[in-house]
Coordinates of C-alpha atoms and ligand atoms in Angstrom, one line a residue:
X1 CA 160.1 -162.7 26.3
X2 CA 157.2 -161.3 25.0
X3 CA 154.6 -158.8 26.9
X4 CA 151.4 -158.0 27.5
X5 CA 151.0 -154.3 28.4
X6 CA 148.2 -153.8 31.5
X7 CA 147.1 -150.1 32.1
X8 CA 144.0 -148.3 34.1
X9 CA 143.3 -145.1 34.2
X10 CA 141.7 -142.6 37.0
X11 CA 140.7 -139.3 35.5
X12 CA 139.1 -136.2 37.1
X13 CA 136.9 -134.2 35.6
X14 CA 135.3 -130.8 36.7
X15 CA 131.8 -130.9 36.7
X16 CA 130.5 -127.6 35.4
X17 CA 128.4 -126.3 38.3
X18 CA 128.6 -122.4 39.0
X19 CA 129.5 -122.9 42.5
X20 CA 132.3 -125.0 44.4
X21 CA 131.5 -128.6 45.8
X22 CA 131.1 -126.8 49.6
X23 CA 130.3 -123.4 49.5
X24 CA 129.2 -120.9 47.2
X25 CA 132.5 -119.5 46.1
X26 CA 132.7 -119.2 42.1
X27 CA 134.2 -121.6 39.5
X28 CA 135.0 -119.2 36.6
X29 CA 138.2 -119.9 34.7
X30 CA 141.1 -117.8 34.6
X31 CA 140.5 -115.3 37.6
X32 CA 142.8 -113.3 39.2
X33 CA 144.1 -115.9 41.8
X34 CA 143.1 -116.2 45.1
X35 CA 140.2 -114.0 44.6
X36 CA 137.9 -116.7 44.3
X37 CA 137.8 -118.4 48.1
X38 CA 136.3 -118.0 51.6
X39 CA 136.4 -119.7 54.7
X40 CA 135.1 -123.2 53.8
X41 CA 137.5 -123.4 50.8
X42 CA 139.8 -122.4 52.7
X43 CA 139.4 -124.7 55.3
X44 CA 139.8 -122.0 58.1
X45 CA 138.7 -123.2 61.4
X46 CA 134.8 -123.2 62.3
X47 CA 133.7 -123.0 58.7
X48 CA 131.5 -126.1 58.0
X49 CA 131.2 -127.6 54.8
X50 CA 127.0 -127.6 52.0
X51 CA 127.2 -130.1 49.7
X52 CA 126.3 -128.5 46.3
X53 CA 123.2 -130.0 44.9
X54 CA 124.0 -129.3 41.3
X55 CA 127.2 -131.1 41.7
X56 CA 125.7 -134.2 43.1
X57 CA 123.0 -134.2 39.5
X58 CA 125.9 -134.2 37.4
X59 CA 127.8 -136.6 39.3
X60 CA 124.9 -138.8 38.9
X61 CA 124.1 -138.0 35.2
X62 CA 127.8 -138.8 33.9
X63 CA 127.4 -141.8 36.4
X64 CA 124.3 -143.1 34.3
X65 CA 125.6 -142.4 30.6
X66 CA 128.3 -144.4 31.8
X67 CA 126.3 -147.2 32.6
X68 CA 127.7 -146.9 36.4
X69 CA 125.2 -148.3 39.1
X70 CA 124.2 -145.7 41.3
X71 CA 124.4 -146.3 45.1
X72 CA 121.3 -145.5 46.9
X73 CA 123.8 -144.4 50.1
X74 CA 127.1 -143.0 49.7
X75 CA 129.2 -141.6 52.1
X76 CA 132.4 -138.4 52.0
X77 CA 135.4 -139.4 53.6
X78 CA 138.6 -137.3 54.7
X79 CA 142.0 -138.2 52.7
X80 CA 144.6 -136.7 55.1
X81 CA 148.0 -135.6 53.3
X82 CA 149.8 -132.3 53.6
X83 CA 150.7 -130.6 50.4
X84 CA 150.9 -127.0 50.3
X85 CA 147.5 -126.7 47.4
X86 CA 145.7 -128.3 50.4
X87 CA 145.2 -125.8 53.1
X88 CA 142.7 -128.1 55.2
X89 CA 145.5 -130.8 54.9
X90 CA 142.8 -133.0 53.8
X91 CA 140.6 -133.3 51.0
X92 CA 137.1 -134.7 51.1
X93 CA 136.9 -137.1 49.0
X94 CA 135.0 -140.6 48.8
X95 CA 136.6 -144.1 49.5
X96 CA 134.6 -147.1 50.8
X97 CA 131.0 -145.8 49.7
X98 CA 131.7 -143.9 46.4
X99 CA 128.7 -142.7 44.3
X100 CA 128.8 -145.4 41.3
X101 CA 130.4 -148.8 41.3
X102 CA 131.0 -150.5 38.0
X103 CA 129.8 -149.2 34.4
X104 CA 131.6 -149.9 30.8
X105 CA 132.6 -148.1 27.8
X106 CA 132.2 -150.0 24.3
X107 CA 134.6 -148.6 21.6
X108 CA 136.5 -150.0 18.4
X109 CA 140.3 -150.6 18.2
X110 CA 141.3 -150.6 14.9
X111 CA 138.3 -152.4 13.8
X112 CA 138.0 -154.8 16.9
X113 CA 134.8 -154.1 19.2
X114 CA 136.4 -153.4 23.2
X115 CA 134.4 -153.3 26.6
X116 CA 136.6 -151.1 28.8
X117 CA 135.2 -151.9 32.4
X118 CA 134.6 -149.1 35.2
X119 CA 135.9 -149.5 38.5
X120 CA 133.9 -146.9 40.5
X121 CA 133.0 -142.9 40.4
X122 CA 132.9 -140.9 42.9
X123 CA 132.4 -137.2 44.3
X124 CA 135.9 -135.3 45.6
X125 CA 136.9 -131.8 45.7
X126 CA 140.1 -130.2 43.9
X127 CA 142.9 -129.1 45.7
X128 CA 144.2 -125.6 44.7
X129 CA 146.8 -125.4 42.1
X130 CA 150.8 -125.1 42.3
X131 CA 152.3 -122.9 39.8
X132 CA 156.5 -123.1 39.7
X133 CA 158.6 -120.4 38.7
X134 CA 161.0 -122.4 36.6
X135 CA 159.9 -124.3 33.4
X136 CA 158.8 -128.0 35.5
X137 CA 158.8 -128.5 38.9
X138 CA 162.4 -129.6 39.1
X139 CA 164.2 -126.5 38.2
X140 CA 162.1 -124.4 40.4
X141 CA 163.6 -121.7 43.3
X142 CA 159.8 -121.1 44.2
X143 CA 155.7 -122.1 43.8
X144 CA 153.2 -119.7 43.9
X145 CA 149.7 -121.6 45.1
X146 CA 146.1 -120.4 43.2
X147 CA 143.1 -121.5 45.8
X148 CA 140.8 -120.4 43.3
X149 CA 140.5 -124.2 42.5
X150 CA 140.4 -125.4 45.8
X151 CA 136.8 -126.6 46.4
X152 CA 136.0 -127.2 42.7
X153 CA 133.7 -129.8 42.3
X154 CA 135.6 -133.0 40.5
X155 CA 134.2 -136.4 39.2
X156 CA 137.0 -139.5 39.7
X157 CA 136.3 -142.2 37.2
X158 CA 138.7 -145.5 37.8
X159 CA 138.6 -148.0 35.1
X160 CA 139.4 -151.6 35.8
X161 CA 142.9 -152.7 34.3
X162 CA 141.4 -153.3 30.8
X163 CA 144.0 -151.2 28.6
X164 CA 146.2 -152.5 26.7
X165 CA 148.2 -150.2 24.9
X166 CA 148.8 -146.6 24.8
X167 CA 146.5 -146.3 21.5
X168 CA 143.6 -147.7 23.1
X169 CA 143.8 -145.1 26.8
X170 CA 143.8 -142.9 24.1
X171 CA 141.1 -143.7 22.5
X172 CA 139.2 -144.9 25.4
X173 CA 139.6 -141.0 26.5
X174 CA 138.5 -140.0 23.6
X175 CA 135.5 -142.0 23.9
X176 CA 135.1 -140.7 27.4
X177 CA 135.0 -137.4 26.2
X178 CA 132.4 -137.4 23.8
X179 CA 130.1 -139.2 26.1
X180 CA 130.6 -136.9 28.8
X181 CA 130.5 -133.7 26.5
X182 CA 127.0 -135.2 25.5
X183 CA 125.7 -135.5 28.8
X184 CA 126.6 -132.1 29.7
X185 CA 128.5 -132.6 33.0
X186 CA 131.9 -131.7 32.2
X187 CA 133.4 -129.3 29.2
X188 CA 136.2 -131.9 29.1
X189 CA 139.1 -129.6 28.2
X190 CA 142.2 -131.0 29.2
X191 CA 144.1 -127.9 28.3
X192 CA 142.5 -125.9 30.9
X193 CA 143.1 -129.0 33.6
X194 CA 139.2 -130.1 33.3
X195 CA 140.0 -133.0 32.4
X196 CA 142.8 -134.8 34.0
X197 CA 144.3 -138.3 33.8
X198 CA 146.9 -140.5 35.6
X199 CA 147.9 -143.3 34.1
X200 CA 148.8 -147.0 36.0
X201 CA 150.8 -149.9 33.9
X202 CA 152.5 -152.5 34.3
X203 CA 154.0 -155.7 32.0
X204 CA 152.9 -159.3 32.7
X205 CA 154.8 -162.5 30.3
X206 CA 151.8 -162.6 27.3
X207 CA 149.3 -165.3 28.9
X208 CA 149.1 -164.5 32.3
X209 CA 146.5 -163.6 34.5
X210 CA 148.5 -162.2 37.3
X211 CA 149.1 -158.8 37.9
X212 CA 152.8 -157.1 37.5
X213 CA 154.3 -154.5 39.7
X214 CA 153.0 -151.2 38.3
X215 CA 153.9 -147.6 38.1
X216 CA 151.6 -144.4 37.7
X217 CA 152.4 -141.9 35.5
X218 CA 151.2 -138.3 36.1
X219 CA 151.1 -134.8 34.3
X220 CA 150.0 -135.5 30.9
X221 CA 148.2 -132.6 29.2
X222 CA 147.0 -134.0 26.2
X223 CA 145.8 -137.5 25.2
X224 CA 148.6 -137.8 22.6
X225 CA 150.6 -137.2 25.8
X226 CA 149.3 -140.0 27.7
X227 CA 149.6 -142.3 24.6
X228 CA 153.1 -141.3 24.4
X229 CA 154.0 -141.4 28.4
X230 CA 152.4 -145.0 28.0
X231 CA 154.6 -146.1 25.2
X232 CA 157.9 -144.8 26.9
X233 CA 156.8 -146.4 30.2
X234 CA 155.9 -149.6 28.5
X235 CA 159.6 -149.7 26.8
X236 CA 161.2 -148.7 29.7
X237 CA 159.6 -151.7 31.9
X238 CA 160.0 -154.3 29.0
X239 CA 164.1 -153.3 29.1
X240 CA 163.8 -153.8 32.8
X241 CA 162.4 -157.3 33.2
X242 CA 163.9 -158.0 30.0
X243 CA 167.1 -157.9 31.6
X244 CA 166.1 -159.8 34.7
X245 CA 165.2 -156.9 36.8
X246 CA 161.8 -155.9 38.3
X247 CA 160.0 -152.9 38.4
X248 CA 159.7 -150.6 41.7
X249 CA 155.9 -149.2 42.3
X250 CA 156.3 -145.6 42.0
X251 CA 154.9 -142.5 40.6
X252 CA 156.3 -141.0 37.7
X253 CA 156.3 -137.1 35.9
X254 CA 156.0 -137.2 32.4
X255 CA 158.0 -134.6 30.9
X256 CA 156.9 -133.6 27.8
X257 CA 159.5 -131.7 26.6
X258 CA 162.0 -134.6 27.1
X259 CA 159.5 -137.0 26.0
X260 CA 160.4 -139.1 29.5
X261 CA 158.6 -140.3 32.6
X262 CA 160.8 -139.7 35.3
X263 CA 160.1 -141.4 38.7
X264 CA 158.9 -138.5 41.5
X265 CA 158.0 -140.7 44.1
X266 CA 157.3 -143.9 46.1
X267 CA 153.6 -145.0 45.7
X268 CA 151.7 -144.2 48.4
X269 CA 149.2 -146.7 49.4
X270 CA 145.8 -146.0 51.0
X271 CA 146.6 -146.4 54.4
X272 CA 149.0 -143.8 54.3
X273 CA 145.8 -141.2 53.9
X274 CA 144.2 -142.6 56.9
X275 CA 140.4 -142.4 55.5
X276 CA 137.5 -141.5 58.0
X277 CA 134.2 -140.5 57.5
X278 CA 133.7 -136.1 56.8
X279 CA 132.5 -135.9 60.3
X280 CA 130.6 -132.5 59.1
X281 CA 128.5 -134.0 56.3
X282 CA 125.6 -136.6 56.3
X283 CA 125.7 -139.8 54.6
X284 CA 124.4 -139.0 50.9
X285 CA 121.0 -140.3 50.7
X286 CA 119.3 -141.0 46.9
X287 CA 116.2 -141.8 46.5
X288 CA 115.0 -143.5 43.3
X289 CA 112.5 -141.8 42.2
X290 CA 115.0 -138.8 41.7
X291 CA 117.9 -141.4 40.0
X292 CA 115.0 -142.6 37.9
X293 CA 113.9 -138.7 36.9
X294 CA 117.6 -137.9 35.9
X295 CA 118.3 -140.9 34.0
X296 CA 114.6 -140.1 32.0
X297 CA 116.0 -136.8 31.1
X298 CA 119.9 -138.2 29.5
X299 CA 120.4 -136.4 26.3
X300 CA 120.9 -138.9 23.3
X301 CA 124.6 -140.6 24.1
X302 CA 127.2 -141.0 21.1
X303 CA 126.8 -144.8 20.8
X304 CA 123.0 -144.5 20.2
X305 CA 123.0 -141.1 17.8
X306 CA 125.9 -143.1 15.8
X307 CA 123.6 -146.1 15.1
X308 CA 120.9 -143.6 14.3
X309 CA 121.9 -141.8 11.8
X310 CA 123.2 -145.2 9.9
X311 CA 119.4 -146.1 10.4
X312 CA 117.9 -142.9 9.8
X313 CA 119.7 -141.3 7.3
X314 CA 121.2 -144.2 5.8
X315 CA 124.9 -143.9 6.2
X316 CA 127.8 -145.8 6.6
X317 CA 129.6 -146.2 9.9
X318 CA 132.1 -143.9 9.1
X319 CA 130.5 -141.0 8.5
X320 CA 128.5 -141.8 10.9
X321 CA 131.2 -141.9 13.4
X322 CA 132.7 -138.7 12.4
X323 CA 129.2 -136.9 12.3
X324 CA 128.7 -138.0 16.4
X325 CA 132.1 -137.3 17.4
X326 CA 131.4 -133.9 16.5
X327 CA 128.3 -133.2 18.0
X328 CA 127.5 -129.4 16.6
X329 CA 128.7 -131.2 12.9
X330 CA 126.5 -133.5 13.6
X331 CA 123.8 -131.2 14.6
X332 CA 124.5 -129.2 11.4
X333 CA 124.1 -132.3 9.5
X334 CA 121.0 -133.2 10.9
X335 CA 119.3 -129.4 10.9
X336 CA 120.5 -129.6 6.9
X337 CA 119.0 -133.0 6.4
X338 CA 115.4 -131.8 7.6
X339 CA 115.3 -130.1 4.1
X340 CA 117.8 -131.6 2.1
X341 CA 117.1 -135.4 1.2
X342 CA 120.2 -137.0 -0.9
X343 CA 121.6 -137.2 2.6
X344 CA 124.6 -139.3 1.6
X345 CA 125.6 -136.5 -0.1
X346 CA 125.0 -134.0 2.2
X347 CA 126.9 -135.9 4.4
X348 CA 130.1 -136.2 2.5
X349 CA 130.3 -132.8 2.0
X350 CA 129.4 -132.0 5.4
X351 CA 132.3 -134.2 7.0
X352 CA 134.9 -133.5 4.0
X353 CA 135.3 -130.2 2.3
X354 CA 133.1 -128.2 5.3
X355 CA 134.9 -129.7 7.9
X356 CA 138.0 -129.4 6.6
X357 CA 137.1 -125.4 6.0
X358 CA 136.2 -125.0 9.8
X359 CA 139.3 -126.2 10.9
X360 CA 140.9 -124.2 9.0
X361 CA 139.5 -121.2 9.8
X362 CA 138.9 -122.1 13.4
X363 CA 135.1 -121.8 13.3
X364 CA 132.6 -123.7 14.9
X365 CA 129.8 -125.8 13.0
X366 CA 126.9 -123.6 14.4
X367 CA 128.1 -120.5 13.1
X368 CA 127.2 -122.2 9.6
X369 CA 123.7 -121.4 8.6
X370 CA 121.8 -124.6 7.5
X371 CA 120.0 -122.7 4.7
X372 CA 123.1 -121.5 3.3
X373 CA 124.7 -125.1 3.0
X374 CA 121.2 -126.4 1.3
X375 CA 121.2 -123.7 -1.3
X376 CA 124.2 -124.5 -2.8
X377 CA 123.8 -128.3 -2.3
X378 CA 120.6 -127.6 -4.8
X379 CA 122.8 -125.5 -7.0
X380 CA 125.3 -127.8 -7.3
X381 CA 122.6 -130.4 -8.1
X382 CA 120.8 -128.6 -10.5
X383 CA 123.3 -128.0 -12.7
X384 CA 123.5 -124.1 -12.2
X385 CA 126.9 -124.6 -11.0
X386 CA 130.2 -126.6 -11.2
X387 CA 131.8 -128.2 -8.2
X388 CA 134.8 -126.3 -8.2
X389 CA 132.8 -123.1 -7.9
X390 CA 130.7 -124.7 -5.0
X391 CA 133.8 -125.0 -3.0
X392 CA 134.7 -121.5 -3.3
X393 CA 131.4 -120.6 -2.3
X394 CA 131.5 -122.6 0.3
X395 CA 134.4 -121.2 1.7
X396 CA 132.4 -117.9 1.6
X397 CA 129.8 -119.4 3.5
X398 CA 132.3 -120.6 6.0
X399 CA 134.6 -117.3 6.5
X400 CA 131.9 -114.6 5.6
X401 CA 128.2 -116.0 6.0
X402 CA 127.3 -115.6 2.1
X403 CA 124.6 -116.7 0.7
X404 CA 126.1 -118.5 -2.6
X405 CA 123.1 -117.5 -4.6
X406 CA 123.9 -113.9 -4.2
X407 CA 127.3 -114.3 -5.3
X408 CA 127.1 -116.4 -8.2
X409 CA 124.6 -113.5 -9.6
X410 CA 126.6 -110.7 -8.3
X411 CA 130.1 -112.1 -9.6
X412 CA 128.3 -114.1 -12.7
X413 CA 130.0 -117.2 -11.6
X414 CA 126.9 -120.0 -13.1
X415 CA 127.8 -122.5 -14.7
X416 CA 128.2 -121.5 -19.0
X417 CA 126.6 -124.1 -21.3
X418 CA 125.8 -122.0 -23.8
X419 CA 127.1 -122.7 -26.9
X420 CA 128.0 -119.3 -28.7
X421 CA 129.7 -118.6 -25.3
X422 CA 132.1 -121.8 -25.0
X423 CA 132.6 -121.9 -29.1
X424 CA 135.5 -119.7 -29.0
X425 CA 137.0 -120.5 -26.2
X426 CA 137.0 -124.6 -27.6
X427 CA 138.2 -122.7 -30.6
X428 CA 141.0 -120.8 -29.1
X429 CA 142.1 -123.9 -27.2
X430 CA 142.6 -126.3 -30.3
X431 CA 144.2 -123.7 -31.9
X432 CA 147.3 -123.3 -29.1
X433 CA 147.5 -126.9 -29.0
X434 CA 147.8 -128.8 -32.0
X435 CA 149.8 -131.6 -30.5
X436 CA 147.3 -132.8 -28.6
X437 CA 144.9 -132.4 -31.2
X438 CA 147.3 -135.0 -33.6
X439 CA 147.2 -137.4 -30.7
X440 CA 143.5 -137.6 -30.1
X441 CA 143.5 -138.2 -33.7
X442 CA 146.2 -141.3 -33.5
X443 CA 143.5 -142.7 -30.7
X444 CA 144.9 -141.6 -27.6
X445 CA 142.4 -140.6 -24.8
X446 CA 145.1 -138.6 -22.5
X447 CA 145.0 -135.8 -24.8
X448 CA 141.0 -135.1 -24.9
X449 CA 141.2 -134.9 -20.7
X450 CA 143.9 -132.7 -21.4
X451 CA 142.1 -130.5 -23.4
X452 CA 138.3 -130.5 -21.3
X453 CA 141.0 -129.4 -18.7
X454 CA 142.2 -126.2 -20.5
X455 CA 138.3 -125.5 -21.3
X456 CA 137.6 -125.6 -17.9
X457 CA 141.0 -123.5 -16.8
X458 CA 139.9 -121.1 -19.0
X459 CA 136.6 -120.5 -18.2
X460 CA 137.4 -120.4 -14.0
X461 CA 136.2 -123.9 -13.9
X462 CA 132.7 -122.4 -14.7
X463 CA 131.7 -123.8 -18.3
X464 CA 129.2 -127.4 -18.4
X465 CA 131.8 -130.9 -18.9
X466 CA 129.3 -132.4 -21.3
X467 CA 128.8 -129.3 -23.4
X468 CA 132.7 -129.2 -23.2
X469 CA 133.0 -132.7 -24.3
X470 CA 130.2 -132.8 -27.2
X471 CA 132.0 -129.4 -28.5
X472 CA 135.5 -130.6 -28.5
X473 CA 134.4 -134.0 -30.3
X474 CA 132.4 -132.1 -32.5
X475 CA 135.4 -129.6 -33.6
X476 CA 137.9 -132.3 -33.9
X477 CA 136.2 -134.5 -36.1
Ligands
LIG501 P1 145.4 -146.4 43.9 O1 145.5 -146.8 45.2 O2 146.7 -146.0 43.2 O3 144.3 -145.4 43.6 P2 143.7 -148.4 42.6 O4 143.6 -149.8 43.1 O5 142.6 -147.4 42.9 O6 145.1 -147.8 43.1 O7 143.9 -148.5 41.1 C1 144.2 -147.3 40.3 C2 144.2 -147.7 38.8 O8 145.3 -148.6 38.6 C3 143.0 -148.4 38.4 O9 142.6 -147.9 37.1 C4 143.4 -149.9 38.2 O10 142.7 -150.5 37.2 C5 144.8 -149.7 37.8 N1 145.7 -150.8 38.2 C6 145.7 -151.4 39.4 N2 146.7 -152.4 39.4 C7 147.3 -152.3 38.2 C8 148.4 -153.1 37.6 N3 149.0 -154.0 38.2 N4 148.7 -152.7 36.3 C9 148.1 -151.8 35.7 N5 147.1 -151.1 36.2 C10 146.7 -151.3 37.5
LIG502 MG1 142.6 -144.6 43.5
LIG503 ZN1 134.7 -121.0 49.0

């Protein structure tokens, strides 16, 4: 039987405040543990829980360059479990009245234009974190908890079940990430656990509308990871009902290092957390006027700067795309572009060779001055140099900051057209090979690209292809 594959995601992200979502303990990175928490994080008796302001802006600002509907009145709700990164033994989440209801992303799957819908989005904070002594959780004598998190301000996006394969959650992340990187709420770095996702999916026979049984997968820490846990759950539940059995709802740890989800736990459902209202915070109250004055002040979002620079600039879509994914490339670019007009060509070198370069030397697009990268555009176009000397230079600019100018004069590396200077070498290279001269002469073409080659080897890829050319014709005949 053949299947259609049905997946949703819920993802957390931090939001980058300074402060925790209740009190005013820090939200630095990589402390010693425990050394970041008071009372209220805690959840020590008598301590009473402030919602963070900050939090609630970004909340709202990823909300809107999602497209999610802002609730006028939202509420915090208690989510009762016991786990030992919980000390309060519940975490205040939202349930019934979350912040944002609905909301879409628009991307391309292999050339085919997707809506991925948005459930809801809502305000919680993070528990603390578990680390185990043994390599996963299942070969561990002992956990050490970190409360340092515990408090940490997180954004919960659910998407409706509109995924269908592993490719698209990822790219649908990817997407995700890029928008929210542009509207500043969250640095999105799933390495450091900013950026979390757990997975749902289940099968259905191709054609139906119904819902199957589904299982969640957790404890993916990268998005090839979730594309992967995906594919493995898919195959697994396609053997299953394949074979006439059906699947049992549960929750699943992917283990990356055995490339298998392996099933961790009945799914809970929500009645087990028995919700209530945060008897210790008020109803969260927006007024519009505020809504409005955030959503006035979104930065430029990835789907509108992409259309831009096609329009503006004149490029195609995949530059284009490449140029916003990036956004300090595409920043670069645009800087660059403000003095540099032929800005298809600036472009290409901007998302080939330069890119390229910063990855391989693990730099960052802003640490490459604009004014460098113009210069020897201009150099390369007016003839002063040749393009294999602009790369090098370019990897200068890259890895040392130098201006090309400078070098070509200091290490005389301009481009030679001048005749007494490329005579002898033209010379020298007909003379060591006279085969290839006898074969231009019987007509074949091969030979004379041959020999412009050796020219150029010889002079460091320095000396002018035409002159080259008219020289070599001129000698032979
Ligand atoms: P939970 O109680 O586990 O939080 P939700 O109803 O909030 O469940 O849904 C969580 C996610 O699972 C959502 O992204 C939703 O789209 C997705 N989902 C729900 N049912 C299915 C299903 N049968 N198959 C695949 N995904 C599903
Ligand atoms: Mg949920
Ligand atoms: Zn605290």
């Amino acid at each position: 039987m053949e299947f259609e594959t049905v997946i949703g995601l819920e993802i957390h992200l931090e939001l980058q405040t300074r402060s925790k979502l209740f009190c005013s303990c820090s939200t630095a990175f990589g402390r010693e543990p425990n050394t970041s928490c008071c009372p209220v994080c805690l959840g020590l008796p008598g301590s009473l829980p402030v919602l963070n302001r900050k939090a609630v802006e970004l909340a709202i600002i990823a909300a809107l360059s999602l497209q999610s509907e802002i609730q006028k009145e939202s509420r915090f709700d208690r989510k009762n479990y016991y786990y030992p990164d919980l000390p309060k033994a519940y975490q205040i989440s939202q349930y019934d009245r979350p912040l944002a209801l609905g909301g879409f992303i628009e991307m391309k799957n292999e050339g085919v234009k997707r809506k991925i819908n948005l459930e809801r989005i809502h305000i919680e904070e993070d528990p603390g974190k578990l680390m185990h002594s043994g390599e996963s959780i299942f070969d561990s004598d002992y956990s050490l908890v970190d409360y340092n998190r515990a408090g940490i301000p997180l954004l919960e996006i659910v998407t409706k079940p509109d995924l269908r394969s592993g490719r698209e959650a990822r790219l649908f992340l990817e997407e995700l990430r890029c928008i929210l990187l542009y509207s500043g709420s969250s640095d999105c770095r799933m390495e450091q656990g900013s950026l979390r996702c757990d997975a749902n999916i289940s099968l259905r026979p191709a054609g139906s509308k119904t819902l199957g049984t589904r299982t969640e997968v957790k404890n993916m820490n990268s998005f090839r990871a979730v594309e992967m846990a995906l594919d493995y759950e898919a195959g697994r539940q396609a053997a299953i009902l394949s074979a006439g059995g059906s699947i049992i709802q549960q929750t699943c740890h992917w283990d990356e290092g055995d490339r298998k989800a392996i099933p961790l736990r009945g799914k809970e459902g929500s009645s087990d957390y028995r919700y209530f209202p945060e008897p210790d915070l008020l109803p969260l109250i927006l007024k519009s006027d505020y809504i409005e004055t955030l959503a006035a002040s979104l930065p430029e979002l990835p789907s509108q700067r992409r259309i831009r620079l096609m329009e503006e600039y004149g490029l195609d879509p995949a530059d284009a795309a490449i140029l916003t994914e990036n956004r300090s490339l595409g920043d670069l670019f645009e800087v660059a572009a403000g003095e540099y007009k032929d800005y298809r060509n600036l472009a290409r070198w901007v998302r080939g060779d330069l890119l390229y370069l910063l990855k391989g030397n693990d730099r960052n697009p802003s640490e490459v001055a604009p004014s460098l990268l113009i210069e020897l555009l201009t150099m390369l176009d007016e003839g002063e140099i040749n393009r294999p000397v602009a790369k090098d230079l370019l990897a200068n600019i890259v890895k040392n900051g130098t201006n090309p100018r400078e070098l070509v004069q200091q290490k005389g590396l301009g481009r030679i057209a001048d005749r007494e200077k490329l005579q002898p070498v033209v010379e020298k290279v007909l003379a060591e090979n006279k085969d290839a001269v006898d074969s231009i002469k019987q007509g074949r073409k091969k030979a004379f690209a041959f020999l412009v080659g050796k020219v150029m080897a010889a002079t460091a890829g320095r000396a002018d292809p035409e002159k080259v050319q008219k020289l070599l014709r001129e000698l032979i005949n």
